PDB file of C-alpha atoms in Angstrom:
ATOM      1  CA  UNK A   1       0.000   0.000   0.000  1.00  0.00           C
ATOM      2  CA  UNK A   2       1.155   3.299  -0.484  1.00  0.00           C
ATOM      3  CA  UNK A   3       0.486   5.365   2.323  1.00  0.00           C
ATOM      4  CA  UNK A   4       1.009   9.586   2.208  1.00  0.00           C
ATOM      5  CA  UNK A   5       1.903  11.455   4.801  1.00  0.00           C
ATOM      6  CA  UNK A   6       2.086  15.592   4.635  1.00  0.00           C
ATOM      7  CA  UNK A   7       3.397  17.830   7.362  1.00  0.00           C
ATOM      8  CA  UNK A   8       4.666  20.917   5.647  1.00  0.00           C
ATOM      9  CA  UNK A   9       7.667  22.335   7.333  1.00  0.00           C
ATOM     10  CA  UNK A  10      10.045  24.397   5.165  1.00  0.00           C
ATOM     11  CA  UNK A  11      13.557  25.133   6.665  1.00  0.00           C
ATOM     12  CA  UNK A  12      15.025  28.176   7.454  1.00  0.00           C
ATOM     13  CA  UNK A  13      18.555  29.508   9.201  1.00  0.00           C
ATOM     14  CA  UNK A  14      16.477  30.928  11.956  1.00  0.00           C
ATOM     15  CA  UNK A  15      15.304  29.984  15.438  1.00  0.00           C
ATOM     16  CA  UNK A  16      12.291  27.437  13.772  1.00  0.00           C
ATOM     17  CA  UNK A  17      15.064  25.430  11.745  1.00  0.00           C
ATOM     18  CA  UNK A  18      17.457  25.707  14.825  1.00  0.00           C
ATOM     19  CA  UNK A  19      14.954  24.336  17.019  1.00  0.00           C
ATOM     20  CA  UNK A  20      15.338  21.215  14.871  1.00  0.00           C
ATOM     21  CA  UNK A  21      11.488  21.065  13.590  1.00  0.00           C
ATOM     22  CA  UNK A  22      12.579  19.228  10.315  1.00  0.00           C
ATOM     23  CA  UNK A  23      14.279  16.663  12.275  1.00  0.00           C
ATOM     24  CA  UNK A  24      11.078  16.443  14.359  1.00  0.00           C
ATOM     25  CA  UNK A  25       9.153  15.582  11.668  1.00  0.00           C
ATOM     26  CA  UNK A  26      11.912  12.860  10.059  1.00  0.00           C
ATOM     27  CA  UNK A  27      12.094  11.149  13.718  1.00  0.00           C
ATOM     28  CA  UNK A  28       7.968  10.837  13.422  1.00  0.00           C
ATOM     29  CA  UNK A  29       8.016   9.496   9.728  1.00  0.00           C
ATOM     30  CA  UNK A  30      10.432   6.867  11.067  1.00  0.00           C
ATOM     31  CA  UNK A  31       8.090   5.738  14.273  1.00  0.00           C
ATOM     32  CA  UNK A  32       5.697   5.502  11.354  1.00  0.00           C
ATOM     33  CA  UNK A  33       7.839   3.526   9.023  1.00  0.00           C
ATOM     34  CA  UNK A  34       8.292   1.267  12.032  1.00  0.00           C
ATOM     35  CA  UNK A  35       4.499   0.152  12.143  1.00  0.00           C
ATOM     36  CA  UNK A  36       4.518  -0.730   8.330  1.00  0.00           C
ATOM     37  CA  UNK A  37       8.069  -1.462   7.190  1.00  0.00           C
ATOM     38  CA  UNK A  38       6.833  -2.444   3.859  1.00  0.00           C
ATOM     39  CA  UNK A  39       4.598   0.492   3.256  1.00  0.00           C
ATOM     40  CA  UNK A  40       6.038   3.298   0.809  1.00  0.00           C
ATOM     41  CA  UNK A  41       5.877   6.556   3.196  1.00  0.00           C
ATOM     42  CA  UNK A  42       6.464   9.883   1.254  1.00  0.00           C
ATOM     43  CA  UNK A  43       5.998  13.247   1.878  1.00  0.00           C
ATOM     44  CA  UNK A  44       3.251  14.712  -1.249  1.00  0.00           C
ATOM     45  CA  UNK A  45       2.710  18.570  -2.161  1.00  0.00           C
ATOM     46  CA  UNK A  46      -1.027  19.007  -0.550  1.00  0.00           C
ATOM     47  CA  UNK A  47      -2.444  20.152  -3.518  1.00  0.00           C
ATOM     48  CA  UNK A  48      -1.345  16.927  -5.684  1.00  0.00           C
ATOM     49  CA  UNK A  49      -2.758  14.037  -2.535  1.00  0.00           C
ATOM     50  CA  UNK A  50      -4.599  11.144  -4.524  1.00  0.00           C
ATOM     51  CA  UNK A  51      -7.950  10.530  -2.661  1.00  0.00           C
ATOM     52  CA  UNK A  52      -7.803   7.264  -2.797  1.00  0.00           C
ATOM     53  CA  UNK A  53      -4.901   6.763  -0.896  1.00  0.00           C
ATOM     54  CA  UNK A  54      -5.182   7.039   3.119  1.00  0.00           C
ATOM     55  CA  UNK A  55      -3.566  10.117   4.516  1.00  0.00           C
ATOM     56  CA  UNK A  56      -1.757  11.371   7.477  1.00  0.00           C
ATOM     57  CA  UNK A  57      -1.905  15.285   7.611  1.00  0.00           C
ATOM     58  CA  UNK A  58      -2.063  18.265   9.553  1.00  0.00           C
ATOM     59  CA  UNK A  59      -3.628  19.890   6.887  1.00  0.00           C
ATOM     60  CA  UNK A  60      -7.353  20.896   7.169  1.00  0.00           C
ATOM     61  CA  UNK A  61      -9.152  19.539   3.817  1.00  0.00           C
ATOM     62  CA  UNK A  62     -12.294  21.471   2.991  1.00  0.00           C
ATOM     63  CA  UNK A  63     -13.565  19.383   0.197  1.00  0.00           C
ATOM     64  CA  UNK A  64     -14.501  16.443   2.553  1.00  0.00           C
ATOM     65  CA  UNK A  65     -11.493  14.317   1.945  1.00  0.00           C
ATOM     66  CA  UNK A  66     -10.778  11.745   4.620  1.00  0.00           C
ATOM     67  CA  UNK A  67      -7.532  11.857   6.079  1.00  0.00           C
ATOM     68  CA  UNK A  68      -6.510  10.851   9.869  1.00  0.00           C
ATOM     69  CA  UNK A  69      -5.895  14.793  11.284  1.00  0.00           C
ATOM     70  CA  UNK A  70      -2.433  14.909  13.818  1.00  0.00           C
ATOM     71  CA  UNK A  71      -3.159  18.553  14.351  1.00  0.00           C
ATOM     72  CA  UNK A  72      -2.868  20.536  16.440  1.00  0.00           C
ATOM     73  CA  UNK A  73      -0.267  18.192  18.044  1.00  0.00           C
ATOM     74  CA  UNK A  74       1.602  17.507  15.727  1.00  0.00           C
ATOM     75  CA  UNK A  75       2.728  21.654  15.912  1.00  0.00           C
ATOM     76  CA  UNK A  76       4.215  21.060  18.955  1.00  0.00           C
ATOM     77  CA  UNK A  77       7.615  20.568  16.276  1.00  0.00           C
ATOM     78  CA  UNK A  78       7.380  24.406  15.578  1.00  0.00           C
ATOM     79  CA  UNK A  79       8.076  25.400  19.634  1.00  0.00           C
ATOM     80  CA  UNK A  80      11.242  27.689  19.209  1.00  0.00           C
ATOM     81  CA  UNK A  81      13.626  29.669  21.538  1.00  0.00           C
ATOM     82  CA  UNK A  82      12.239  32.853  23.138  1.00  0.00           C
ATOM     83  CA  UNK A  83      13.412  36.002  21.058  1.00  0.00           C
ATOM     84  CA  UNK A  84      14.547  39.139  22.438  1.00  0.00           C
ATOM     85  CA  UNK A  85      12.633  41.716  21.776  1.00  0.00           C
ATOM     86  CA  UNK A  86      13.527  45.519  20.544  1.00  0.00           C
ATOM     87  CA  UNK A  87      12.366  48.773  19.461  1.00  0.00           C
ATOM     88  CA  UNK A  88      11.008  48.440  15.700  1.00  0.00           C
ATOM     89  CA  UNK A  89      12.031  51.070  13.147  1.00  0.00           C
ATOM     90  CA  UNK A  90       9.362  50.192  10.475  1.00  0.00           C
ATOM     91  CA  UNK A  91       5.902  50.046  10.141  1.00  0.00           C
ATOM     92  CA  UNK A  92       6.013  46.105   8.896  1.00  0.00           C
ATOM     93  CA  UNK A  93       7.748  43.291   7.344  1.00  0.00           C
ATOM     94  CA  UNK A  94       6.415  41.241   4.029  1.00  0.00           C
ATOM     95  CA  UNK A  95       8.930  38.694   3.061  1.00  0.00           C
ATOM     96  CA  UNK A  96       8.155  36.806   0.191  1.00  0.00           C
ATOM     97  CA  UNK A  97      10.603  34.074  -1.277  1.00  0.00           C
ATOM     98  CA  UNK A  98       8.830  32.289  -3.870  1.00  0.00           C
ATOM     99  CA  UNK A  99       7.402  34.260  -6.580  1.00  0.00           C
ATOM    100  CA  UNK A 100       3.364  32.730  -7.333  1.00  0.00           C
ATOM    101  CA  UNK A 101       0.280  35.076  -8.793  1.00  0.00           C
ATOM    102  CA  UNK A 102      -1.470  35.659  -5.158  1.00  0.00           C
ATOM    103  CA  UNK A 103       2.201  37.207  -4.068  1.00  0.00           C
ATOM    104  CA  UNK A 104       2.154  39.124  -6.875  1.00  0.00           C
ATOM    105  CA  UNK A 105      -0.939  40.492  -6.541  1.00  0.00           C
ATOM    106  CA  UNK A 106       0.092  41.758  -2.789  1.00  0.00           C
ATOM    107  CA  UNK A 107       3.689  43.032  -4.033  1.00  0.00           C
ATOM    108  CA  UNK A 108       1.182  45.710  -6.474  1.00  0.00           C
ATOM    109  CA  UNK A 109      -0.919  45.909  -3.752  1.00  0.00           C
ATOM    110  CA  UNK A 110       1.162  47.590  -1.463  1.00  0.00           C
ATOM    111  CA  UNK A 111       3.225  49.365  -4.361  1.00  0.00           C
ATOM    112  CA  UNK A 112       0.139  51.142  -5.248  1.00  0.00           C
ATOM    113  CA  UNK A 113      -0.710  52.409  -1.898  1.00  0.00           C
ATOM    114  CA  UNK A 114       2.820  53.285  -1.737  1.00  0.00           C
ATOM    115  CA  UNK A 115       3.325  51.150   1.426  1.00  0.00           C
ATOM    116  CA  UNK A 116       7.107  49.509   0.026  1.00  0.00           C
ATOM    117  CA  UNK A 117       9.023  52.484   1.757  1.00  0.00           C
ATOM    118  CA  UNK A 118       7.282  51.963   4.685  1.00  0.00           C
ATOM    119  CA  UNK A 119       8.216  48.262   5.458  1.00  0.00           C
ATOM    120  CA  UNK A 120      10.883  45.544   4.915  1.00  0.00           C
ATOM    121  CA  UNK A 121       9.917  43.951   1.926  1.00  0.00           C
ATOM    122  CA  UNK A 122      11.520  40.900   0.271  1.00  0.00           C
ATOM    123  CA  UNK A 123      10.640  39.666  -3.233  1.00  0.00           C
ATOM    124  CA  UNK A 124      12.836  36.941  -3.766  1.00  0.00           C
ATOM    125  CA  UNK A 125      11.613  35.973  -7.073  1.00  0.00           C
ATOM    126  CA  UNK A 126      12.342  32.234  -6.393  1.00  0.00           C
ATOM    127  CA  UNK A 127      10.567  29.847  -9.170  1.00  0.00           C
ATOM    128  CA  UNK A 128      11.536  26.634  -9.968  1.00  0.00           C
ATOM    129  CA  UNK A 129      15.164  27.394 -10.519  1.00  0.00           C
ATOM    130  CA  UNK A 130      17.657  26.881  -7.466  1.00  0.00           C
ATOM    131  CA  UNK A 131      20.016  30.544  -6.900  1.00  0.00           C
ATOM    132  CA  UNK A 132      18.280  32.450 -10.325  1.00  0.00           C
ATOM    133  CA  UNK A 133      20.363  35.319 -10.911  1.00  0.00           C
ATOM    134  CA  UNK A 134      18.481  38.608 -11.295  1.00  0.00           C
ATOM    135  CA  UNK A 135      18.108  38.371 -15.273  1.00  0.00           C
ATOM    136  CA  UNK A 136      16.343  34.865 -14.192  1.00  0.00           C
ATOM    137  CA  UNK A 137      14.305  36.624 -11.824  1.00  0.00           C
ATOM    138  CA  UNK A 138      13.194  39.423 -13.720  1.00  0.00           C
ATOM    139  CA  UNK A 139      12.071  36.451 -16.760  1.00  0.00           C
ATOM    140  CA  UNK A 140      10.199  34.540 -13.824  1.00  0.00           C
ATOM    141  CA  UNK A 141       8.527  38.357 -12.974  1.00  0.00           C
ATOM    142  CA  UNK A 142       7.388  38.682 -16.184  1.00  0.00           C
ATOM    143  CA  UNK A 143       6.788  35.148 -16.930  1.00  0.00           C
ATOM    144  CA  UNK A 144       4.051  35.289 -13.885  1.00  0.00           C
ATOM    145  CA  UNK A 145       2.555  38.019 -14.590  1.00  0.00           C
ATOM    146  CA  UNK A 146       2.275  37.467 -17.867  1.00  0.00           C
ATOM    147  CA  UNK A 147      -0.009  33.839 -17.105  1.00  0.00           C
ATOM    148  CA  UNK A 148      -1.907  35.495 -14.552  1.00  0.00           C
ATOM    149  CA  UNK A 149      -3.180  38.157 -17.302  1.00  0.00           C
ATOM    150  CA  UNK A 150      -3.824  40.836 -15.402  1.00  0.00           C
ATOM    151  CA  UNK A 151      -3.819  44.026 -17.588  1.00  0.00           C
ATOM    152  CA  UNK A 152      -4.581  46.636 -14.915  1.00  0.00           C
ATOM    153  CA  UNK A 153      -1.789  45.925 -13.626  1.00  0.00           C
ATOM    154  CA  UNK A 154       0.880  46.679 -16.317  1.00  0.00           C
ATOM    155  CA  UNK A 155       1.717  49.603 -14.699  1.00  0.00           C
ATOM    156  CA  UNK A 156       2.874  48.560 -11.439  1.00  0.00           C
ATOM    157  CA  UNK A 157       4.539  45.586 -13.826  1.00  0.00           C
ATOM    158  CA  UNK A 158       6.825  47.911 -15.179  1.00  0.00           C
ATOM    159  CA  UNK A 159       7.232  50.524 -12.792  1.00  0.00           C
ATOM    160  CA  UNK A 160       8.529  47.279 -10.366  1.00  0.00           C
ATOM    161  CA  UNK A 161      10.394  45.129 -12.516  1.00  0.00           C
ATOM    162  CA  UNK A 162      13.793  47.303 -12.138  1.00  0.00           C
ATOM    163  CA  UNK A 163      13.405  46.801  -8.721  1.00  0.00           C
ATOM    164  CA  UNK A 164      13.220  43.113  -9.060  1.00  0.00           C
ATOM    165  CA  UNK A 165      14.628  41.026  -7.277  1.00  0.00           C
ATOM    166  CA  UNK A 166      13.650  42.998  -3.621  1.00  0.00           C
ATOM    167  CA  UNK A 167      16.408  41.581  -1.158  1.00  0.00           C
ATOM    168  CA  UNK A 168      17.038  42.035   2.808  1.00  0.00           C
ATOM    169  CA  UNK A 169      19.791  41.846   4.580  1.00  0.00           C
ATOM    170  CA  UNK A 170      16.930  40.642   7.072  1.00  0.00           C
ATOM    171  CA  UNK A 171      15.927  37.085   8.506  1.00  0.00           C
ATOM    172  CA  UNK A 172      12.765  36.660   9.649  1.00  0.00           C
ATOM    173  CA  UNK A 173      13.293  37.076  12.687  1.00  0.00           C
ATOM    174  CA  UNK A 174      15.000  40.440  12.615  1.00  0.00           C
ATOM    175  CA  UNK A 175      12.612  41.589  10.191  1.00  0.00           C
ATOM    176  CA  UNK A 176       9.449  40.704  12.345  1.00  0.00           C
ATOM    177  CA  UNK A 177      11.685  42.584  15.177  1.00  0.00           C
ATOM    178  CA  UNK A 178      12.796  45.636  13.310  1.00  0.00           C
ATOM    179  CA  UNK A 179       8.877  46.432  12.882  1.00  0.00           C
ATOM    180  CA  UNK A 180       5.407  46.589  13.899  1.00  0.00           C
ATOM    181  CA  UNK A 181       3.510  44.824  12.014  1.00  0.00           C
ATOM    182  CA  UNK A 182       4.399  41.178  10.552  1.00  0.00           C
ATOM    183  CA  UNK A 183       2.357  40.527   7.140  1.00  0.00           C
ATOM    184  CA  UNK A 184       2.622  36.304   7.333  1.00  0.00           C
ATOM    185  CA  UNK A 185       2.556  35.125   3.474  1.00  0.00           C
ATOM    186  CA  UNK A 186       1.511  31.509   4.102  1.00  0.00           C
ATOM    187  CA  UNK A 187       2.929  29.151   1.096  1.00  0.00           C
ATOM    188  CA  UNK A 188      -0.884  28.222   0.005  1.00  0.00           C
ATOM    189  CA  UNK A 189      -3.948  30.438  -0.315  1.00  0.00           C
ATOM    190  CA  UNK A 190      -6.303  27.478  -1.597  1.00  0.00           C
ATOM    191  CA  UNK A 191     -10.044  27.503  -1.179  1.00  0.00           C
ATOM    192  CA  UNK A 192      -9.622  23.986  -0.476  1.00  0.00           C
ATOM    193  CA  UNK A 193      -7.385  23.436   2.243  1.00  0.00           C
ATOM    194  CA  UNK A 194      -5.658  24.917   5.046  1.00  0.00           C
ATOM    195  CA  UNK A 195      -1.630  24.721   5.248  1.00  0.00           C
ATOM    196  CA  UNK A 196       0.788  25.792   7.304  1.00  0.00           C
ATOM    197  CA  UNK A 197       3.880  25.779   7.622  1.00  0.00           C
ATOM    198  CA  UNK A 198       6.659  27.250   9.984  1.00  0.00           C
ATOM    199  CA  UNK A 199       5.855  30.660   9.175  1.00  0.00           C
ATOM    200  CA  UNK A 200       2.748  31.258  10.945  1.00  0.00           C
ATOM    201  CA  UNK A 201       4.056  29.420  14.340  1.00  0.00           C
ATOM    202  CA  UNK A 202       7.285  32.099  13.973  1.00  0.00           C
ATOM    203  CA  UNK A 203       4.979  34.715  14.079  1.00  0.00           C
ATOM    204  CA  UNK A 204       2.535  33.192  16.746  1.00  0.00           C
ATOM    205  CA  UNK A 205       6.221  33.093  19.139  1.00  0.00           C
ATOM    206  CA  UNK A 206       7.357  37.089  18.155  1.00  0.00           C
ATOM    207  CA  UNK A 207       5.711  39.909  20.021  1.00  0.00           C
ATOM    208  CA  UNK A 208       4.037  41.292  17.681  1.00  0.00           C
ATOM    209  CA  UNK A 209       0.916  41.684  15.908  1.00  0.00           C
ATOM    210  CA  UNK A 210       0.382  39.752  12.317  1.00  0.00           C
ATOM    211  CA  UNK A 211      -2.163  39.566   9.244  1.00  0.00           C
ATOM    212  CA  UNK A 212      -1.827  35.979   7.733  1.00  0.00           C
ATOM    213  CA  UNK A 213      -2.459  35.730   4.006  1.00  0.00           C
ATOM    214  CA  UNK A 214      -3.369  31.868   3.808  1.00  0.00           C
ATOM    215  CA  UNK A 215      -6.711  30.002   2.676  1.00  0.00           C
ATOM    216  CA  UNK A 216     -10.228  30.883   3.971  1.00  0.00           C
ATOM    217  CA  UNK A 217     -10.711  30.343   7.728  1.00  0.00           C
ATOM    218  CA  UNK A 218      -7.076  29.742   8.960  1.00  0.00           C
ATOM    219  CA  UNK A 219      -6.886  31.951  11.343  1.00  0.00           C
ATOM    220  CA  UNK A 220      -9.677  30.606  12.489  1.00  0.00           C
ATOM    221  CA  UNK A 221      -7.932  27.472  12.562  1.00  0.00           C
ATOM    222  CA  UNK A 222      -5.559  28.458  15.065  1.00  0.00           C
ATOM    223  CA  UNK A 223      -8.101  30.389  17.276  1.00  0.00           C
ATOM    224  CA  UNK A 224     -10.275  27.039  17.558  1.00  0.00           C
ATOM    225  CA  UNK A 225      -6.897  25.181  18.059  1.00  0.00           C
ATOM    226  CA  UNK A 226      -6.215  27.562  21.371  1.00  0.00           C
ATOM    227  CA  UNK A 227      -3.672  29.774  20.099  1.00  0.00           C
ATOM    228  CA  UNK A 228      -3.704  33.427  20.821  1.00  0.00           C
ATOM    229  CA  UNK A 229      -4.414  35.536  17.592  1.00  0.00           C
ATOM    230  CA  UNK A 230      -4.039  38.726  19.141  1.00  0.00           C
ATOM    231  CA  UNK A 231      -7.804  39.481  17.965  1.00  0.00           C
ATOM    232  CA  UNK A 232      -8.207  42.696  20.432  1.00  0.00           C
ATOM    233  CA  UNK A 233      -4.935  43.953  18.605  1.00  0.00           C
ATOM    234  CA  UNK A 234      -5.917  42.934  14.836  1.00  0.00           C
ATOM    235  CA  UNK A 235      -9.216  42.273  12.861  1.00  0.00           C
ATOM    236  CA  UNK A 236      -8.656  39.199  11.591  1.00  0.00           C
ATOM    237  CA  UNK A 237     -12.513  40.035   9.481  1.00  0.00           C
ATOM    238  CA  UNK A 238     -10.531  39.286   6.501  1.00  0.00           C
ATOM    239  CA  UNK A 239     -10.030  35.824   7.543  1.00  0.00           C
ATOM    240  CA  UNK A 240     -12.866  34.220   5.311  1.00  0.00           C
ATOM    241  CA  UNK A 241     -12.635  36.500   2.702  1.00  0.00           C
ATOM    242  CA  UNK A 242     -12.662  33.852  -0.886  1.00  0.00           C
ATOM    243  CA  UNK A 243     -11.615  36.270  -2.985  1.00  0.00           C
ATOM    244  CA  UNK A 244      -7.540  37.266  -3.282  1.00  0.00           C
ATOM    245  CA  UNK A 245      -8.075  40.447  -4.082  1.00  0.00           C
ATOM    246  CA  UNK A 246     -10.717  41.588  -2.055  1.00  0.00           C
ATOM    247  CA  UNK A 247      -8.808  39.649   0.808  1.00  0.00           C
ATOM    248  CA  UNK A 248      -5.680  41.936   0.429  1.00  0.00           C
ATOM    249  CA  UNK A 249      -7.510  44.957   0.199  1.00  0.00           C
ATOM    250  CA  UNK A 250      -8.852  44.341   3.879  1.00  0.00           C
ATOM    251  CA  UNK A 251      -5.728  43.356   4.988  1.00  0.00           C
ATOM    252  CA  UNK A 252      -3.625  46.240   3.872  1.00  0.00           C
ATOM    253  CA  UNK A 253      -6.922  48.427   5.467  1.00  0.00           C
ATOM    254  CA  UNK A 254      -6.248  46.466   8.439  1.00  0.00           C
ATOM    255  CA  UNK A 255      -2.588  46.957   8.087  1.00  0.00           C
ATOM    256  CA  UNK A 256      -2.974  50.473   8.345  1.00  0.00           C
ATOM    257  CA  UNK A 257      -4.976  50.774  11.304  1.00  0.00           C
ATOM    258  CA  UNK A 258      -3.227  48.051  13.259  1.00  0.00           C
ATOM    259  CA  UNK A 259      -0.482  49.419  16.069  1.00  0.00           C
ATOM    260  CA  UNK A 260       1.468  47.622  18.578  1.00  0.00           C
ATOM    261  CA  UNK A 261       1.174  46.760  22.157  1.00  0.00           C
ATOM    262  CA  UNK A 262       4.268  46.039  23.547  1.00  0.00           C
ATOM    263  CA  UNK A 263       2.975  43.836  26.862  1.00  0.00           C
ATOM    264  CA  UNK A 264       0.255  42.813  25.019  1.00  0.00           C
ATOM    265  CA  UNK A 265       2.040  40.963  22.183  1.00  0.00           C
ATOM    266  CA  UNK A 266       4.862  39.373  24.677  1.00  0.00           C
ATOM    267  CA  UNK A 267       1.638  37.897  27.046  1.00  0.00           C
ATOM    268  CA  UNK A 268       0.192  36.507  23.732  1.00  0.00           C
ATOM    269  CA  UNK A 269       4.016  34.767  22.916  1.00  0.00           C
ATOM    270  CA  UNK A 270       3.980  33.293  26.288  1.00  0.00           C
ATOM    271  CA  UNK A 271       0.546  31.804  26.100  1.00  0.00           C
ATOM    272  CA  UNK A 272       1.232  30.503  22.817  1.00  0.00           C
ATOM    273  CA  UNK A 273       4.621  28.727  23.561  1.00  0.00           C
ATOM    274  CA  UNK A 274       2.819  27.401  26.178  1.00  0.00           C
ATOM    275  CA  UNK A 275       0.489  25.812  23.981  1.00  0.00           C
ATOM    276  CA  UNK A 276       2.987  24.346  21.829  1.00  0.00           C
ATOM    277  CA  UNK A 277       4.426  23.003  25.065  1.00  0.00           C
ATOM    278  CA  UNK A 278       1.183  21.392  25.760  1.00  0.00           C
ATOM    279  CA  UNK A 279       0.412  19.993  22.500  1.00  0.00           C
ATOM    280  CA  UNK A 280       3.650  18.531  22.740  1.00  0.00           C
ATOM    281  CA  UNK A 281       2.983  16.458  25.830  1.00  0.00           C
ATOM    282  CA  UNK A 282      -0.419  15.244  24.024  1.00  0.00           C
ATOM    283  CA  UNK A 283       1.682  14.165  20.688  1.00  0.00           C
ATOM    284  CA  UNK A 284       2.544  10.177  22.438  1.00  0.00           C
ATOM    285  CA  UNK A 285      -1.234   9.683  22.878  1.00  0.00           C
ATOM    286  CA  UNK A 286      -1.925  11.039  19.788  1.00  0.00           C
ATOM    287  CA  UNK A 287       0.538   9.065  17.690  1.00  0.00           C
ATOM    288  CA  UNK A 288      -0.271   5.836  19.625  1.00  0.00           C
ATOM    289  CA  UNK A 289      -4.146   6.822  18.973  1.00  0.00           C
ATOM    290  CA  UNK A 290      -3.078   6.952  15.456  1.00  0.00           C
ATOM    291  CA  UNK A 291      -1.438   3.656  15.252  1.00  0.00           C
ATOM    292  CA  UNK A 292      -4.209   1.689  17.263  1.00  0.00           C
ATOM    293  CA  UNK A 293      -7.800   3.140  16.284  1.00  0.00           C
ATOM    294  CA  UNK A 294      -6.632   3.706  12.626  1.00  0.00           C
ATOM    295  CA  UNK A 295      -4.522   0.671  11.667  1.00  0.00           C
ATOM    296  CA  UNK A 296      -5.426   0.400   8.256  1.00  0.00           C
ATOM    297  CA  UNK A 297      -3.947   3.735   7.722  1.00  0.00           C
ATOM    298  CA  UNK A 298      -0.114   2.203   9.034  1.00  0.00           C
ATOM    299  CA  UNK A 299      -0.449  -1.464   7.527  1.00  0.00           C
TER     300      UNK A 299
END
């Protein structure tokens, strides 16, 4: 049998990757592998999972597919080092690595409310090509916006592309740091499912307040799952927002009216590493609930 597991954790020289959250997820693959040596266990792109195959996720599928669910416990991987905090110099950070048409979108977004000198902004430009040199990153600017189609937006097209790539000297923690305001660019905004990956647990552990560009409902997700959102700080009313456009257009409205609470955003870290610390100590009973109500999914 061929069973699929998907746990999205992207790596990162900062205090998620040096808290080892990749090897995390390796060391639970292998307790896995040990319950079905002869099963084929591989890690699949969420948006690409056969239906017919069982499924181990911490993904939230909207479009009814069955899979056995290991969040929220299995975030407990995410739990990082505390980060000192400082005075920010900028109104907010965007970085963006890859380059896909919804990140696009919010890079003309913000240029055309002029928002770019007022924040750290990274556009990487990253496609499918590993280290692109700029003249490769400009093609893969104009190659996406080009599919996308989106005429109205020749202007900011042009007026950008000299600019492109957009590179910090920033990590992201020293960028979420340096301002006051973290814009979270989650690696899917799919009407069917809900993804995360290490970015939004980064920014649940820095004091300070964030907007999350991900799928419908996610930060409800995290509400429901216990985590402190920081809603009396932020409006998180775009949260179920379909549409991409309309979506970023209450964010950046949000964006602009959203300031930060020193005390307030350091309480919210605390609670929230807490919770990580608690899923963490539910993860054994979860794996081993796993493994015994669900065998067919490990044999």
């Amino acid at each position: 049998m061929l069973l699929n597991i998907y746990m999205h954790v992207s790596t990162h020289h900062d205090r998620i990757w040096q808290a080892g959250c990749q090897q995390k997820e390796d060391n639970i693959i292998a307790q896995l592998k040990k319950y079905r040596p002869d099963a084929h266990i591989q890690l699949v792109d969420c948006l690409q999972i056969e239906t017919d195959r069982p499924i181990i996720t911490d993904n939230y599928f909207l479009d009814g597919r069955e899979s056995e669910q290991v969040a929220p416990e299995f975030w407990h991987i995410y739990l990082c080092d505390v980060i000192e905090n400082k005075t920010p110099d900028y109104h907010f950070s965007c970085l963006m690595n890859r380059i896909s048409g919804e990140r696009l979108l919010l890079l003309y977004k913000l240029h055309e409310r002029k928002l770019l000198s007022e924040g750290i902004i990274s556009f990487n430009c990253l496609y499918h090509t590993r280290d692109p040199d700029m003249h490769q990153r400009q093609a893969f600017f104009d190659s996406v916006h080009t599919e996308v189609n989106w005429k109205h937006w020749d202007w900011a097209h042009r007026e950008l592309r000299p600019q492109i790539p957009m590179l910090t000297d920033h990590d992201p923690d020293s960028a979420a740091l340096a301002s006051e305001v973290t814009i979270v660019v989650e690696s899917y905004v799919n009407n069917g499912i809900v993804a995360f990956s290490e970015k939004i647990f980064r920014a649940l552990q820095t004091p300070r307040p964030w907007l999350l560009f991900c799928s419908p409902g996610s930060v409800e997700v995290l509400r429901n799952a216990g985590f402190d959102v920081l809603d009396d700080l932020v409006d998180h009313g775009y949260d179920h927002i379909v549409d991409h456009e309309k979506k970023l257009d209450a964010m950046l409205d949000i964006l602009e009216k959203t300031t930060y609470n020193q005390e307030r955003c350091e309480q919210a870290v605390i609670h929230n590493r807490n919770k990580l610390t608690d899923l963490g100590s539910q993860w054994k009973a979860k794996f081993e609930q796993i493994c015994t109500t669900r065998p067919n999914l490990v044999q």
